[in-house]
Tab-separated table of C-alpha atoms in Angstrom:
chain	number	residue	atom	x	y	z
B	1	MET	CA	9.813	-9.055	18.958
B	2	ASP	CA	12.158	-11.371	17.082
B	3	GLY	CA	9.162	-13.267	15.726
B	4	MET	CA	7.565	-10.068	14.434
B	5	ARG	CA	10.831	-9.013	12.789
B	6	ALA	CA	11.219	-12.432	11.175
B	7	ALA	CA	7.657	-12.272	9.817
B	8	PHE	CA	8.370	-8.871	8.283
B	9	ASP	CA	11.639	-10.107	6.771
B	10	GLU	CA	9.782	-12.976	5.096
B	11	ALA	CA	6.947	-10.805	3.740
B	12	VAL	CA	6.291	-10.629	0.012
B	13	THR	CA	4.955	-7.830	-2.173
B	14	LEU	CA	1.510	-7.913	-3.757
B	15	ARG	CA	3.036	-8.699	-7.138
B	16	GLN	CA	5.037	-11.610	-5.717
B	17	ALA	CA	1.948	-12.928	-3.935
B	18	LYS	CA	-0.055	-12.733	-7.165
B	19	LYS	CA	2.518	-14.853	-8.990
B	20	LEU	CA	2.465	-17.479	-6.215
B	21	ILE	CA	-1.328	-17.630	-6.284
B	22	GLN	CA	-1.416	-18.054	-10.048
B	23	CYS	CA	1.213	-20.770	-9.788
B	24	MET	CA	-0.250	-23.024	-7.087
B	25	ALA	CA	-3.641	-21.864	-5.745
B	26	HIS	CA	-5.304	-24.657	-7.757
B	27	GLU	CA	-3.733	-27.109	-5.313
B	28	GLN	CA	-2.855	-25.191	-2.150
B	29	SER	CA	-4.977	-22.719	-0.203
B	30	PHE	CA	-3.518	-19.323	0.676
B	31	LEU	CA	-4.189	-16.854	3.466
B	32	LEU	CA	-2.965	-13.317	2.771
B	33	LEU	CA	-2.289	-11.183	5.850
B	34	SER	CA	-1.475	-7.470	5.971
B	35	ALA	CA	-2.497	-4.154	7.447
B	36	PRO	CA	-5.817	-2.742	6.159
B	37	GLY	CA	-5.943	-0.930	2.850
B	38	MET	CA	-3.035	-2.564	1.030
B	39	GLY	CA	-5.114	-3.838	-1.875
B	40	LYS	CA	-5.265	-7.573	-1.123
B	41	SER	CA	-8.778	-8.025	-2.524
B	42	GLU	CA	-8.059	-6.129	-5.744
B	43	MET	CA	-4.908	-8.193	-6.252
B	44	VAL	CA	-6.832	-11.485	-5.936
B	45	TYR	CA	-9.492	-10.331	-8.421
B	46	GLU	CA	-6.757	-9.211	-10.808
B	47	ALA	CA	-4.865	-12.508	-10.467
B	48	ALA	CA	-7.999	-14.484	-11.357
B	49	ARG	CA	-8.948	-12.127	-14.190
B	50	GLU	CA	-5.515	-12.476	-15.797
B	51	VAL	CA	-5.920	-16.264	-16.139
B	52	GLY	CA	-9.590	-16.154	-17.104
B	53	LEU	CA	-11.127	-17.467	-13.873
B	54	PRO	CA	-14.384	-15.989	-12.548
B	55	CYS	CA	-13.993	-14.850	-8.941
B	56	ARG	CA	-16.646	-15.498	-6.293
B	57	SER	CA	-16.188	-13.969	-2.851
B	58	LEU	CA	-17.555	-14.535	0.630
B	59	LEU	CA	-17.206	-11.894	3.339
B	60	GLY	CA	-16.284	-13.715	6.516
B	61	THR	CA	-17.973	-11.288	8.898
B	62	GLN	CA	-21.352	-11.670	7.180
B	63	ILE	CA	-21.821	-15.434	6.930
B	64	ALA	CA	-22.992	-18.247	9.188
B	65	PRO	CA	-21.660	-21.837	9.277
B	66	GLU	CA	-24.565	-23.108	7.123
B	67	ASP	CA	-23.544	-20.609	4.423
B	68	VAL	CA	-20.445	-22.754	4.031
B	69	SER	CA	-21.519	-26.320	4.809
B	70	GLY	CA	-24.991	-25.950	3.290
B	71	VAL	CA	-28.403	-26.935	4.650
B	72	PRO	CA	-29.700	-30.509	4.987
B	73	ARG	CA	-32.553	-32.101	3.093
B	74	ILE	CA	-33.993	-35.612	3.339
B	75	VAL	CA	-33.248	-37.987	0.479
B	76	GLY	CA	-34.859	-41.354	1.128
B	77	GLU	CA	-33.890	-42.271	4.666
B	78	ARG	CA	-30.803	-40.094	4.815
B	79	SER	CA	-30.018	-36.416	5.161
B	80	VAL	CA	-27.924	-34.780	2.470
B	81	PHE	CA	-26.280	-31.385	2.806
B	82	CYS	CA	-26.902	-29.072	-0.120
B	83	PRO	CA	-23.924	-26.751	-0.603
B	84	PRO	CA	-24.624	-23.103	-1.474
B	85	ARG	CA	-24.626	-22.229	-5.179
B	86	LEU	CA	-21.951	-19.590	-4.610
B	87	LEU	CA	-19.442	-22.199	-3.438
B	88	LEU	CA	-20.519	-25.035	-5.720
B	89	PRO	CA	-22.179	-23.828	-8.919
B	90	GLU	CA	-24.176	-26.217	-11.116
B	91	LYS	CA	-21.562	-26.141	-13.865
B	92	PRO	CA	-18.431	-27.991	-12.695
B	93	GLU	CA	-16.042	-25.355	-14.017
B	94	PRO	CA	-13.040	-23.994	-12.072
B	95	PHE	CA	-13.280	-20.585	-10.443
B	96	CYS	CA	-11.487	-18.496	-7.820
B	97	LEU	CA	-13.078	-18.717	-4.387
B	98	PHE	CA	-12.058	-15.679	-2.364
B	99	LEU	CA	-12.707	-15.814	1.386
B	100	ASP	CA	-12.354	-12.212	2.522
B	101	GLU	CA	-11.814	-11.325	6.194
B	102	LEU	CA	-11.311	-14.969	7.159
B	103	PRO	CA	-9.484	-14.088	10.419
B	104	ALA	CA	-12.525	-12.029	11.457
B	105	CYS	CA	-14.924	-15.002	11.184
B	106	ALA	CA	-16.526	-16.464	14.281
B	107	PRO	CA	-14.831	-19.709	15.442
B	108	ASP	CA	-17.688	-21.927	14.200
B	109	VAL	CA	-17.490	-20.288	10.765
B	110	GLN	CA	-13.722	-20.790	10.639
B	111	LYS	CA	-14.295	-24.431	11.527
B	112	ALA	CA	-16.766	-24.810	8.655
B	113	PHE	CA	-13.961	-23.888	6.246
B	114	TYR	CA	-11.591	-26.660	7.379
B	115	SER	CA	-12.421	-29.258	4.714
B	116	LEU	CA	-12.771	-26.575	2.055
B	117	LEU	CA	-9.277	-25.203	2.715
B	118	LEU	CA	-7.479	-28.532	3.007
B	119	GLU	CA	-9.407	-31.059	0.917
B	120	ARG	CA	-11.246	-28.743	-1.501
B	121	ARG	CA	-14.510	-30.346	-0.427
B	122	LEU	CA	-17.904	-29.241	0.894
B	123	GLY	CA	-19.163	-32.330	2.706
B	124	GLU	CA	-19.339	-35.043	0.054
B	125	HIS	CA	-18.999	-32.548	-2.827
B	126	ALA	CA	-15.595	-31.743	-4.310
B	127	LEU	CA	-14.801	-28.372	-5.826
B	128	PRO	CA	-14.249	-28.433	-9.610
B	129	PRO	CA	-10.636	-29.346	-10.469
B	130	GLY	CA	-8.489	-26.238	-10.973
B	131	THR	CA	-10.486	-24.103	-8.529
B	132	TRP	CA	-8.473	-21.635	-6.469
B	133	VAL	CA	-9.073	-21.121	-2.746
B	134	VAL	CA	-7.629	-17.841	-1.476
B	135	ALA	CA	-8.393	-16.160	1.849
B	136	ALA	CA	-7.342	-12.770	3.164
B	137	GLY	CA	-7.524	-10.713	6.315
B	138	ASN	CA	-5.853	-8.305	8.663
B	139	ARG	CA	-3.414	-9.056	11.462
B	140	LEU	CA	-4.082	-9.087	15.191
B	141	GLN	CA	-1.937	-5.981	15.711
B	142	ASP	CA	-4.023	-3.977	13.214
B	143	ARG	CA	-6.982	-3.533	15.588
B	144	ALA	CA	-9.368	-4.566	12.811
B	145	LEU	CA	-11.800	-6.846	14.710
B	146	VAL	CA	-9.570	-9.848	14.045
B	147	ARG	CA	-10.092	-13.037	16.054
B	148	ALA	CA	-7.416	-15.524	17.004
B	149	MET	CA	-7.171	-18.359	14.488
B	150	SER	CA	-6.997	-21.956	15.614
B	151	SER	CA	-3.893	-23.998	14.930
B	152	ALA	CA	-6.064	-26.360	12.867
B	153	LEU	CA	-6.985	-23.519	10.506
B	154	VAL	CA	-3.445	-22.148	10.310
B	155	ASN	CA	-2.115	-25.596	9.418
B	156	ARG	CA	-4.485	-25.877	6.456
B	157	VAL	CA	-3.230	-22.831	4.530
B	158	THR	CA	-0.052	-21.229	3.268
B	159	ILE	CA	0.140	-17.881	5.037
B	160	LEU	CA	1.698	-15.030	3.071
B	161	GLN	CA	2.614	-11.909	5.013
B	162	LEU	CA	2.362	-8.944	2.645
B	163	ARG	CA	4.431	-5.772	2.566
B	164	ILE	CA	4.047	-2.603	0.557
B	165	ASP	CA	6.468	-1.819	-2.246
B	166	THR	CA	6.390	1.812	-3.358
B	167	ASP	CA	7.855	1.289	-6.830
B	168	GLU	CA	5.415	-1.542	-7.466
B	169	TRP	CA	2.486	0.627	-6.343
B	170	LEU	CA	3.599	3.536	-8.524
B	171	VAL	CA	3.532	1.271	-11.587
B	172	TRP	CA	0.036	0.125	-10.616
B	173	ALA	CA	-1.056	3.712	-9.987
B	174	GLN	CA	0.153	4.822	-13.414
B	175	GLN	CA	-1.751	1.970	-15.072
B	176	HIS	CA	-4.962	2.705	-13.131
B	177	GLY	CA	-5.123	6.451	-13.668
B	178	ILE	CA	-4.162	7.660	-10.188
B	179	ARG	CA	-3.717	11.432	-10.334
B	180	ALA	CA	-0.252	12.707	-11.203
B	181	GLU	CA	0.052	14.894	-8.087
B	182	ILE	CA	-0.614	11.870	-5.867
B	183	ARG	CA	1.949	9.712	-7.683
B	184	SER	CA	4.461	12.542	-7.446
B	185	PHE	CA	3.789	12.999	-3.721
B	186	ILE	CA	4.272	9.282	-2.988
B	187	ARG	CA	7.421	9.160	-5.131
B	188	THR	CA	8.875	11.965	-3.031
B	189	ILE	CA	7.605	10.729	0.367
B	190	PRO	CA	7.393	6.914	0.092
B	191	ASP	CA	6.492	6.544	3.782
B	192	ALA	CA	3.232	8.399	3.125
B	193	LEU	CA	1.914	5.494	1.056
B	194	MET	CA	1.319	3.340	4.137
B	195	ARG	CA	1.178	4.767	7.646
B	196	PRO	CA	0.856	2.645	10.817
B	197	VAL	CA	-2.664	1.923	12.007
B	198	PRO	CA	-3.504	4.647	14.577
B	199	ALA	CA	-4.726	3.825	18.057
B	200	ASP	CA	-7.915	5.854	17.510
B	201	PRO	CA	-10.481	5.253	14.742
B	202	VAL	CA	-9.349	8.137	12.521
B	203	PRO	CA	-8.365	8.265	8.821
B	204	PHE	CA	-4.854	7.100	7.959
B	205	SER	CA	-2.877	6.825	4.742
B	206	THR	CA	-2.945	3.521	2.864
B	207	PRO	CA	-2.764	2.584	-0.816
B	208	ARG	CA	-6.550	2.221	-0.771
B	209	ALA	CA	-6.976	5.662	0.798
B	210	TRP	CA	-4.775	7.326	-1.839
B	211	ALA	CA	-6.588	5.547	-4.684
B	212	GLN	CA	-9.986	6.566	-3.328
B	213	LEU	CA	-8.818	10.138	-2.764
B	214	SER	CA	-7.679	10.246	-6.392
B	215	ARG	CA	-11.118	9.132	-7.546
B	216	ALA	CA	-12.838	11.635	-5.239
B	217	LEU	CA	-10.707	14.483	-6.596
B	218	ASP	CA	-11.522	13.388	-10.153
B	219	LEU	CA	-15.256	13.460	-9.424
B	220	ALA	CA	-15.049	16.829	-7.666
B	221	GLU	CA	-13.054	18.270	-10.546
B	222	LYS	CA	-15.537	16.936	-13.104
B	223	ALA	CA	-18.352	18.668	-11.196
B	224	ASN	CA	-16.355	21.940	-10.958
B	225	LEU	CA	-16.215	21.608	-7.164
B	226	LEU	CA	-12.480	21.160	-6.705
B	227	GLY	CA	-11.280	24.160	-4.716
B	228	ASN	CA	-8.934	24.392	-1.761
B	229	ASP	CA	-11.700	23.816	0.798
B	230	THR	CA	-13.011	20.764	-1.033
B	231	ARG	CA	-9.528	19.310	-1.471
B	232	ARG	CA	-8.797	19.742	2.230
B	233	ALA	CA	-12.084	18.147	3.269
B	234	LEU	CA	-11.478	15.120	1.037
B	235	ALA	CA	-7.801	14.739	1.972
B	236	PHE	CA	-8.376	14.993	5.714
B	237	GLY	CA	-11.261	12.544	5.351
B	238	ARG	CA	-8.983	9.893	3.856
B	239	LEU	CA	-5.369	10.434	4.914
B	240	SER	CA	-3.217	10.708	8.001
B	241	PRO	CA	-3.293	14.371	9.094
B	242	GLU	CA	0.441	14.908	8.503
B	243	ASP	CA	0.080	13.733	4.902
B	244	ALA	CA	-3.114	15.688	4.266
B	245	VAL	CA	-1.507	18.948	5.461
B	246	VAL	CA	1.509	18.711	3.174
B	247	PHE	CA	-0.395	17.323	0.187
B	248	CYS	CA	-2.933	20.167	0.296
B	249	ALA	CA	-0.282	22.851	0.866
B	250	LEU	CA	1.602	21.702	-2.219
B	251	ALA	CA	-1.554	21.553	-4.308
B	252	GLU	CA	-2.609	25.049	-3.192
B	253	GLU	CA	0.724	26.481	-4.305
B	254	SER	CA	0.159	24.876	-7.732
B	255	ILE	CA	3.744	23.667	-8.109
B	256	GLY	CA	2.628	20.801	-10.323
B	257	ALA	CA	4.312	17.445	-10.148
B	258	ILE	CA	7.308	17.195	-7.847
B	259	LEU	CA	10.402	16.429	-9.908
B	260	PRO	CA	13.011	13.779	-9.064
B	261	LEU	CA	15.205	15.289	-6.334
B	262	ASP	CA	18.337	14.959	-8.478
B	263	ASP	CA	16.766	17.463	-10.882
B	264	TYR	CA	16.574	20.114	-8.154
B	265	LEU	CA	20.150	19.425	-7.099
B	266	ARG	CA	21.403	19.784	-10.668
B	267	ARG	CA	19.172	22.744	-11.524
B	268	PRO	CA	18.254	24.671	-8.350
B	269	GLU	CA	16.293	27.197	-10.437
B	270	LEU	CA	13.589	24.492	-10.648
B	271	LEU	CA	12.902	24.732	-6.903
B	272	PRO	CA	9.347	25.897	-6.123
B	273	LYS	CA	8.986	29.631	-5.547
B	274	GLY	CA	6.325	29.318	-2.853
B	275	ASP	CA	7.535	29.154	0.728
B	276	SER	CA	5.731	25.963	1.847
B	277	ALA	CA	6.573	24.041	-1.297
B	278	ARG	CA	10.238	25.122	-1.237
B	279	TRP	CA	10.666	24.129	2.413
B	280	PHE	CA	9.000	20.803	1.670
B	281	VAL	CA	11.306	19.990	-1.259
B	282	LEU	CA	14.396	21.076	0.699
B	283	ASP	CA	13.396	18.824	3.587
B	284	CYS	CA	13.047	15.935	1.121
B	285	ILE	CA	16.506	16.734	-0.276
B	286	ARG	CA	17.947	16.750	3.245
B	287	GLN	CA	16.574	13.244	3.822
B	288	TYR	CA	17.736	12.198	0.357
B	289	VAL	CA	21.302	13.260	1.174
B	290	ARG	CA	21.126	11.713	4.655
B	291	ASP	CA	20.163	8.367	3.090
B	292	GLY	CA	23.205	8.499	0.804
B	293	ARG	CA	21.195	8.701	-2.409
B	294	ALA	CA	23.015	11.781	-3.739
B	295	ALA	CA	26.411	10.098	-3.773
B	296	GLY	CA	26.577	9.985	-7.565
B	297	LEU	CA	26.551	13.772	-8.004
B	298	ARG	CA	29.786	15.676	-8.680
B	299	PRO	CA	31.102	18.120	-6.032
B	300	ALA	CA	30.666	21.014	-8.497
B	301	VAL	CA	26.924	20.235	-8.700
B	302	ILE	CA	26.590	20.029	-4.914
B	303	ASN	CA	28.450	23.307	-4.330
B	304	ARG	CA	26.472	25.144	-7.006
B	305	PHE	CA	23.205	23.922	-5.470
B	306	LEU	CA	24.077	25.064	-1.937
B	307	ARG	CA	25.370	28.449	-3.131
B	308	SER	CA	22.056	29.087	-4.889
B	309	LEU	CA	20.152	28.956	-1.584
B	310	SER	CA	19.666	31.571	1.083
B	311	SER	CA	21.788	31.283	4.213
B	312	GLU	CA	18.714	30.183	6.157
B	313	HIS	CA	17.997	27.349	3.748
B	314	GLN	CA	21.654	26.269	3.656
B	315	LEU	CA	21.841	26.147	7.445
B	316	THR	CA	18.679	24.045	7.566
B	317	LEU	CA	20.134	21.560	5.119
B	318	ILE	CA	23.561	21.110	6.697
B	319	THR	CA	22.659	21.251	10.405
B	320	ASP	CA	23.846	17.968	11.996
B	321	MET	CA	24.958	16.790	8.546
B	322	VAL	CA	28.252	18.632	7.958
B	323	GLU	CA	30.205	15.384	7.503
B	324	THR	CA	27.587	13.999	5.119
B	325	TRP	CA	27.680	17.095	2.903
B	326	GLY	CA	31.458	17.188	3.213
B	327	ALA	CA	31.663	13.655	1.855
B	328	LEU	CA	29.795	14.898	-1.217
B	329	GLY	CA	32.447	17.585	-1.749
B	330	ALA	CA	30.483	20.564	-0.399
B	331	ASP	CA	33.451	21.981	1.585
B	332	LYS	CA	33.725	25.162	-0.484
B	333	ALA	CA	30.051	26.086	-0.187
B	334	MET	CA	30.019	25.340	3.545
B	335	PHE	CA	33.181	27.411	4.118
B	336	GLU	CA	31.642	30.366	2.267
B	337	LEU	CA	28.491	30.023	4.368
B	338	LEU	CA	30.564	29.973	7.560
B	339	ARG	CA	32.364	33.185	6.561
B	340	LYS	CA	29.084	34.866	5.681
B	341	VAL	CA	27.391	33.888	8.940
B	342	THR	CA	30.351	34.847	11.182
B	343	ALA	CA	30.789	38.163	9.349
B	344	ALA	CA	27.159	39.021	10.027
């Protein structure tokens, strides 16, 4: 358990990993490890594209050892291994070699990569100077057909454990045209960006799943097919059920983009009118206050917000959190609520 916690503490974001790759992948080989769907592959392609390197990829689960070491041919009285063109092109120009799903390779395939990862060689042939070697894969705990890696392989690479960063993803999403309602949803519920891998083979929320859902919704909308039934089918086909339910309910009430929670606290008239959407936003505000993120608001703002709500909504917000709201200066609103409830 301590080892797992330490690995998580030392994890880097995708952006940090990209900078490290661009800095030293021409000399040192990297292995990127994370849960499925975080965007490792896209990050590697983007890192290479930014510095002008072509990227060639091998999918570890679909190759044999000879796809790495090459096949022999007779030259005079000796055999010479001919490396595959993908790994050693005719022109000796640097490129990015991306070994996807390396931890899922069969042991003999992993072994074939040893000299490539450490010495940048394929038999007697050296990779062009400046070539990157970057591998990626999932972790053993992700139930993604991952095999145990030998200590010899592990010792030949720099392993980077990756973690998701919501703010970083939101910047990426804005730049890549992810739909506004999805960005707004993730901004409000950051945990929905990356859910734990479920025990059963069912859809679950990941950055990849949200990006692909955005594209699917765009295509459905372009074809005039985007109704409530279609949205639900696409969302439940990509996301964790708890995220799909809330995302679709909000979309069906047409509340538009969810505003920063401070805006609702300062101007409660902005709260959604629909029941599901209002309860959802209030629940987010409850968590927001619990996490101490509303500490910068003046007591007058807090009291005005609570007074604007129905007794039922106020009770939902302050249940088990009286001290927390009190610390924000909500004593007057809570006292008025107490008098109203006891009088009834």
